[in-house]
mmCIF file of C-alpha atoms in Angstrom:
data_model
loop_
_atom_site.group_PDB
_atom_site.id
_atom_site.type_symbol
_atom_site.label_atom_id
_atom_site.label_comp_id
_atom_site.label_asym_id
_atom_site.label_seq_id
_atom_site.Cartn_x
_atom_site.Cartn_y
_atom_site.Cartn_z
ATOM 1 C CA UNK Z 233 -43.760 -85.967 -38.055
ATOM 2 C CA UNK Z 234 -47.426 -85.631 -36.977
ATOM 3 C CA UNK Z 235 -45.770 -83.412 -34.471
ATOM 4 C CA UNK Z 236 -44.068 -81.033 -36.800
ATOM 5 C CA UNK Z 237 -47.229 -80.889 -39.040
ATOM 6 C CA UNK Z 238 -49.317 -79.843 -36.081
ATOM 7 C CA UNK Z 239 -46.758 -77.053 -35.585
ATOM 8 C CA UNK Z 240 -46.994 -75.536 -38.743
ATOM 9 C CA UNK Z 241 -50.889 -75.774 -38.785
ATOM 10 C CA UNK Z 242 -50.567 -73.576 -35.087
ATOM 11 C CA UNK Z 243 -48.304 -71.660 -36.563
ATOM 12 C CA UNK Z 244 -50.118 -70.752 -39.503
ATOM 13 C CA UNK Z 245 -53.378 -70.274 -37.596
ATOM 14 C CA UNK Z 246 -51.377 -67.785 -35.393
ATOM 15 C CA UNK Z 247 -50.069 -65.862 -38.551
ATOM 16 C CA UNK Z 248 -53.361 -65.644 -39.664
ATOM 17 C CA UNK Z 249 -54.782 -64.070 -36.576
ATOM 18 C CA UNK Z 250 -51.901 -61.724 -36.331
ATOM 19 C CA UNK Z 251 -52.924 -60.465 -39.742
ATOM 20 C CA UNK Z 252 -56.461 -60.407 -38.899
ATOM 21 C CA UNK Z 253 -55.775 -57.872 -35.792
ATOM 22 C CA UNK Z 254 -53.673 -55.964 -38.039
ATOM 23 C CA UNK Z 255 -56.132 -55.362 -40.506
ATOM 24 C CA UNK Z 256 -58.802 -54.509 -37.716
ATOM 25 C CA UNK Z 257 -56.490 -51.700 -36.134
ATOM 26 C CA UNK Z 258 -55.292 -50.659 -39.520
ATOM 27 C CA UNK Z 259 -56.310 -46.722 -39.334
ATOM 28 C CA UNK Z 260 -59.146 -46.097 -42.199
ATOM 29 C CA UNK Z 261 -58.650 -43.839 -44.916
ATOM 30 C CA UNK Z 262 -60.899 -40.773 -44.447
ATOM 31 C CA UNK Z 263 -61.917 -37.827 -46.514
ATOM 32 C CA UNK Z 264 -59.729 -34.882 -45.828
ATOM 33 C CA UNK Z 265 -61.315 -31.851 -44.823
ATOM 34 C CA UNK Z 266 -61.433 -28.315 -47.452
ATOM 35 C CA UNK Z 267 -59.535 -25.384 -45.891
ATOM 36 C CA UNK Z 268 -61.961 -23.377 -47.993
ATOM 37 C CA UNK Z 269 -65.981 -22.958 -48.607
ATOM 38 C CA UNK Z 270 -67.360 -24.814 -52.014
ATOM 39 C CA UNK Z 271 -68.114 -21.594 -53.566
ATOM 40 C CA UNK Z 272 -64.759 -19.855 -52.677
ATOM 41 C CA UNK Z 273 -63.142 -20.850 -56.141
ATOM 42 C CA UNK Z 274 -66.123 -19.301 -57.786
ATOM 43 C CA UNK Z 275 -66.626 -17.905 -60.556
ATOM 44 C CA UNK Z 276 -63.579 -20.099 -61.944
ATOM 45 C CA UNK Z 277 -65.178 -23.481 -60.183
ATOM 46 C CA UNK Z 278 -68.667 -23.297 -59.299
ATOM 47 C CA UNK Z 279 -69.929 -24.060 -55.551
ATOM 48 C CA UNK Z 280 -72.337 -27.114 -57.185
ATOM 49 C CA UNK Z 281 -69.137 -28.628 -58.713
ATOM 50 C CA UNK Z 282 -66.866 -28.290 -55.461
ATOM 51 C CA UNK Z 283 -69.431 -29.960 -53.458
ATOM 52 C CA UNK Z 284 -70.095 -32.801 -55.650
ATOM 53 C CA UNK Z 285 -66.492 -33.279 -56.310
ATOM 54 C CA UNK Z 286 -65.709 -33.426 -52.680
ATOM 55 C CA UNK Z 287 -68.168 -34.889 -50.923
ATOM 56 C CA UNK Z 288 -69.754 -37.182 -53.241
ATOM 57 C CA UNK Z 289 -66.914 -38.628 -55.616
ATOM 58 C CA UNK Z 290 -63.773 -38.271 -53.880
ATOM 59 C CA UNK Z 291 -66.184 -39.676 -50.576
ATOM 60 C CA UNK Z 292 -66.521 -42.549 -53.415
ATOM 61 C CA UNK Z 293 -63.030 -43.006 -53.597
ATOM 62 C CA UNK Z 294 -62.228 -43.211 -50.028
ATOM 63 C CA UNK Z 295 -64.976 -45.769 -49.157
ATOM 64 C CA UNK Z 296 -64.173 -48.061 -51.755
ATOM 65 C CA UNK Z 297 -60.460 -47.854 -50.830
ATOM 66 C CA UNK Z 298 -61.196 -49.085 -47.510
ATOM 67 C CA UNK Z 299 -63.718 -51.788 -48.501
ATOM 68 C CA UNK Z 300 -61.029 -52.818 -51.003
ATOM 69 C CA UNK Z 301 -57.815 -52.960 -48.732
ATOM 70 C CA UNK Z 302 -60.390 -54.723 -45.980
ATOM 71 C CA UNK Z 303 -61.011 -57.521 -48.672
ATOM 72 C CA UNK Z 304 -57.071 -57.520 -49.487
ATOM 73 C CA UNK Z 305 -56.194 -57.815 -45.885
ATOM 74 C CA UNK Z 306 -58.592 -61.087 -45.576
ATOM 75 C CA UNK Z 307 -56.830 -62.757 -48.753
ATOM 76 C CA UNK Z 308 -53.516 -61.880 -46.861
ATOM 77 C CA UNK Z 309 -54.400 -63.727 -44.151
ATOM 78 C CA UNK Z 310 -55.955 -66.906 -46.085
ATOM 79 C CA UNK Z 311 -52.977 -66.649 -48.849
ATOM 80 C CA UNK Z 312 -55.429 -66.118 -51.444
ATOM 81 C CA UNK Z 313 -52.887 -64.820 -53.921
ATOM 82 C CA UNK Z 314 -55.595 -65.069 -56.518
ATOM 83 C CA UNK Z 315 -57.741 -62.602 -54.879
ATOM 84 C CA UNK Z 316 -54.768 -60.207 -54.088
ATOM 85 C CA UNK Z 317 -54.289 -60.384 -58.075
ATOM 86 C CA UNK Z 318 -57.732 -59.860 -58.575
ATOM 87 C CA UNK Z 319 -57.869 -56.547 -55.972
ATOM 88 C CA UNK Z 320 -55.050 -55.099 -57.466
ATOM 89 C CA UNK Z 321 -57.101 -52.672 -60.182
ATOM 90 C CA UNK Z 322 -59.510 -51.819 -57.595
ATOM 91 C CA UNK Z 323 -56.606 -50.739 -55.419
ATOM 92 C CA UNK Z 324 -54.937 -48.679 -58.041
ATOM 93 C CA UNK Z 325 -58.228 -46.762 -59.270
ATOM 94 C CA UNK Z 326 -59.690 -46.375 -55.712
ATOM 95 C CA UNK Z 327 -56.219 -45.895 -54.028
ATOM 96 C CA UNK Z 328 -55.039 -43.130 -57.075
ATOM 97 C CA UNK Z 329 -58.709 -41.511 -56.932
ATOM 98 C CA UNK Z 330 -57.926 -40.524 -53.147
ATOM 99 C CA UNK Z 331 -54.306 -39.752 -53.951
ATOM 100 C CA UNK Z 332 -55.337 -37.211 -56.885
ATOM 101 C CA UNK Z 333 -58.078 -35.506 -55.222
ATOM 102 C CA UNK Z 334 -55.913 -34.706 -51.717
ATOM 103 C CA UNK Z 335 -53.281 -33.413 -53.802
ATOM 104 C CA UNK Z 336 -55.659 -31.378 -55.664
ATOM 105 C CA UNK Z 337 -57.672 -29.941 -53.135
ATOM 106 C CA UNK Z 338 -54.283 -28.230 -51.728
ATOM 107 C CA UNK Z 339 -53.292 -27.057 -55.343
ATOM 108 C CA UNK Z 340 -56.391 -25.123 -55.787
ATOM 109 C CA UNK Z 341 -56.987 -21.737 -53.272
ATOM 110 C CA UNK Z 342 -59.457 -18.451 -53.553
ATOM 111 C CA UNK Z 343 -56.110 -16.720 -53.366
ATOM 112 C CA UNK Z 344 -54.513 -18.516 -56.063
ATOM 113 C CA UNK Z 345 -53.519 -17.181 -59.398
ATOM 114 C CA UNK Z 346 -50.855 -14.986 -60.747
ATOM 115 C CA UNK Z 347 -47.055 -16.734 -61.135
ATOM 116 C CA UNK Z 348 -45.263 -18.747 -58.527
ATOM 117 C CA UNK Z 349 -42.044 -16.714 -56.839
ATOM 118 C CA UNK Z 350 -38.432 -17.635 -56.058
ATOM 119 C CA UNK Z 351 -37.105 -21.232 -56.230
ATOM 120 C CA UNK Z 352 -40.168 -22.885 -58.050
ATOM 121 C CA UNK Z 353 -40.144 -19.981 -60.982
ATOM 122 C CA UNK Z 354 -36.773 -20.475 -61.288
ATOM 123 C CA UNK Z 355 -37.292 -23.963 -61.844
ATOM 124 C CA UNK Z 356 -40.012 -23.667 -64.279
ATOM 125 C CA UNK Z 357 -37.828 -20.934 -65.999
ATOM 126 C CA UNK Z 358 -34.849 -23.694 -66.503
ATOM 127 C CA UNK Z 359 -36.967 -26.618 -67.847
ATOM 128 C CA UNK Z 360 -39.421 -24.505 -69.720
ATOM 129 C CA UNK Z 361 -38.137 -21.324 -70.774
ATOM 130 C CA UNK Z 362 -40.584 -19.230 -68.821
ATOM 131 C CA UNK Z 363 -44.149 -19.767 -67.055
ATOM 132 C CA UNK Z 364 -45.916 -18.978 -70.111
ATOM 133 C CA UNK Z 365 -44.281 -21.953 -71.933
ATOM 134 C CA UNK Z 366 -44.908 -24.454 -69.157
ATOM 135 C CA UNK Z 367 -48.765 -23.429 -68.822
ATOM 136 C CA UNK Z 368 -49.004 -23.757 -72.533
ATOM 137 C CA UNK Z 369 -47.474 -27.140 -72.120
ATOM 138 C CA UNK Z 370 -49.086 -28.314 -69.002
ATOM 139 C CA UNK Z 371 -52.627 -26.908 -70.716
ATOM 140 C CA UNK Z 372 -52.042 -28.749 -74.088
ATOM 141 C CA UNK Z 373 -51.580 -32.529 -72.613
ATOM 142 C CA UNK Z 374 -54.214 -31.801 -70.003
ATOM 143 C CA UNK Z 375 -56.783 -30.971 -72.459
ATOM 144 C CA UNK Z 376 -55.419 -33.919 -74.902
ATOM 145 C CA UNK Z 377 -56.433 -36.621 -72.303
ATOM 146 C CA UNK Z 378 -58.726 -39.114 -73.826
ATOM 147 C CA UNK Z 379 -61.336 -39.913 -71.998
ATOM 148 C CA UNK Z 380 -61.113 -39.394 -68.186
ATOM 149 C CA UNK Z 381 -57.574 -38.460 -66.485
ATOM 150 C CA UNK Z 382 -55.473 -35.846 -65.289
ATOM 151 C CA UNK Z 383 -52.363 -33.415 -66.207
ATOM 152 C CA UNK Z 384 -49.736 -33.189 -64.010
ATOM 153 C CA UNK Z 385 -46.553 -30.847 -63.105
ATOM 154 C CA UNK Z 386 -44.167 -33.358 -61.492
ATOM 155 C CA UNK Z 387 -40.716 -33.651 -60.448
ATOM 156 C CA UNK Z 388 -38.208 -35.808 -61.773
ATOM 157 C CA UNK Z 389 -36.049 -37.128 -58.514
ATOM 158 C CA UNK Z 390 -33.435 -38.550 -60.594
ATOM 159 C CA UNK Z 391 -32.598 -35.790 -63.249
ATOM 160 C CA UNK Z 392 -33.623 -32.711 -60.278
ATOM 161 C CA UNK Z 393 -35.662 -31.274 -63.336
ATOM 162 C CA UNK Z 394 -39.212 -30.382 -63.662
ATOM 163 C CA UNK Z 395 -41.704 -32.407 -65.944
ATOM 164 C CA UNK Z 396 -45.426 -32.529 -67.091
ATOM 165 C CA UNK Z 397 -47.392 -35.423 -68.083
ATOM 166 C CA UNK Z 398 -50.585 -36.983 -68.391
ATOM 167 C CA UNK Z 399 -52.274 -39.876 -66.798
ATOM 168 C CA UNK Z 400 -55.382 -41.545 -67.510
ATOM 169 C CA UNK Z 401 -58.188 -42.459 -65.285
ATOM 170 C CA UNK Z 402 -57.003 -42.157 -61.843
ATOM 171 C CA UNK Z 403 -53.701 -43.753 -62.374
ATOM 172 C CA UNK Z 404 -51.340 -42.119 -59.759
ATOM 173 C CA UNK Z 405 -48.303 -39.994 -61.088
ATOM 174 C CA UNK Z 406 -45.766 -41.180 -59.129
ATOM 175 C CA UNK Z 407 -46.719 -44.940 -59.032
ATOM 176 C CA UNK Z 408 -47.493 -44.641 -63.029
ATOM 177 C CA UNK Z 409 -44.497 -42.492 -63.949
ATOM 178 C CA UNK Z 410 -41.910 -42.510 -61.052
ATOM 179 C CA UNK Z 411 -42.354 -38.407 -60.882
ATOM 180 C CA UNK Z 412 -43.148 -36.688 -57.964
ATOM 181 C CA UNK Z 413 -46.799 -34.706 -58.051
ATOM 182 C CA UNK Z 414 -46.279 -31.131 -57.445
ATOM 183 C CA UNK Z 415 -49.701 -29.625 -59.494
ATOM 184 C CA UNK Z 416 -52.622 -31.719 -60.798
ATOM 185 C CA UNK Z 417 -55.445 -30.891 -63.033
ATOM 186 C CA UNK Z 418 -58.748 -33.260 -62.816
ATOM 187 C CA UNK Z 419 -60.026 -33.580 -66.313
ATOM 188 C CA UNK Z 420 -62.764 -36.073 -65.295
ATOM 189 C CA UNK Z 421 -65.996 -34.517 -66.450
ATOM 190 C CA UNK Z 422 -67.051 -34.551 -62.901
ATOM 191 C CA UNK Z 423 -64.700 -31.862 -62.062
ATOM 192 C CA UNK Z 424 -66.168 -29.349 -64.485
ATOM 193 C CA UNK Z 425 -69.158 -30.460 -67.152
ATOM 194 C CA UNK Z 426 -71.524 -28.915 -64.764
ATOM 195 C CA UNK Z 427 -70.280 -25.681 -65.769
ATOM 196 C CA UNK Z 428 -68.093 -25.859 -68.708
ATOM 197 C CA UNK Z 429 -70.232 -28.374 -70.626
ATOM 198 C CA UNK Z 430 -67.955 -30.294 -73.295
ATOM 199 C CA UNK Z 431 -65.571 -27.265 -73.455
ATOM 200 C CA UNK Z 432 -62.359 -28.553 -71.550
ATOM 201 C CA UNK Z 433 -60.106 -26.101 -72.765
ATOM 202 C CA UNK Z 434 -62.129 -23.444 -71.122
ATOM 203 C CA UNK Z 435 -62.085 -25.102 -67.893
ATOM 204 C CA UNK Z 436 -58.493 -25.782 -68.190
ATOM 205 C CA UNK Z 437 -58.082 -22.222 -68.746
ATOM 206 C CA UNK Z 438 -59.958 -20.893 -66.024
ATOM 207 C CA UNK Z 439 -58.316 -23.144 -63.424
ATOM 208 C CA UNK Z 440 -54.960 -21.170 -63.679
ATOM 209 C CA UNK Z 441 -56.725 -18.547 -61.862
ATOM 210 C CA UNK Z 442 -57.155 -20.546 -58.647
ATOM 211 C CA UNK Z 443 -53.854 -22.366 -58.392
ATOM 212 C CA UNK Z 444 -52.341 -22.507 -55.233
ATOM 213 C CA UNK Z 445 -48.570 -21.967 -56.142
ATOM 214 C CA UNK Z 446 -47.599 -21.603 -52.116
ATOM 215 C CA UNK Z 447 -48.634 -25.273 -52.569
ATOM 216 C CA UNK Z 448 -46.691 -26.378 -55.151
ATOM 217 C CA UNK Z 449 -43.825 -24.507 -53.981
ATOM 218 C CA UNK Z 450 -43.793 -26.463 -50.761
ATOM 219 C CA UNK Z 451 -44.140 -29.708 -52.882
ATOM 220 C CA UNK Z 452 -41.256 -29.257 -54.867
ATOM 221 C CA UNK Z 453 -39.282 -28.312 -51.560
ATOM 222 C CA UNK Z 454 -40.458 -31.407 -50.154
ATOM 223 C CA UNK Z 455 -39.792 -33.550 -53.135
ATOM 224 C CA UNK Z 456 -35.877 -32.449 -53.034
ATOM 225 C CA UNK Z 457 -35.431 -33.930 -49.753
#
């Protein structure tokens, strides 16, 4: 019996060391580079907003996500379920912030605006009636977000249709609703307040002028696979 207990302790110690090694070798999340300059989206989004939004706010989500994941790995190694549960909100908030912003930057382009083409446009017409109706619906739910959050155009894989949705705070669209994110509009105040003050509708109206429809189309193609 003592021999068996010793084997169990050695096995547990070995497992703990393995988890620790995996945690140590885990590649940390990094802040993605933008494919355009901070001032490239002016006059619709100012360079000051872009610089603060990307290099400060998004960077904070990345840093906090890495710290939280390290703590979570330590809790896993120790079998500390209480700490694992306690860390869930931080994982959701910072992980969602990183996921959402990584999508957001690619959804924008200095050469954006106008209307989508091809299959994306056909899907929008099928599911919303027209491109203008989709814009109006998505704009309305985005402006109506209470406090901070996001407005989304997503793909419902089960039905094969496009849907709009709003998520609070940094809740990630897919993890919250099951929809695959195609286009997101950030309506946290740090995304627009320095330029648009408290007039969120003006910001939402302006951002359509820099939407990268090629990126949205690519995301739709990937979502269908």
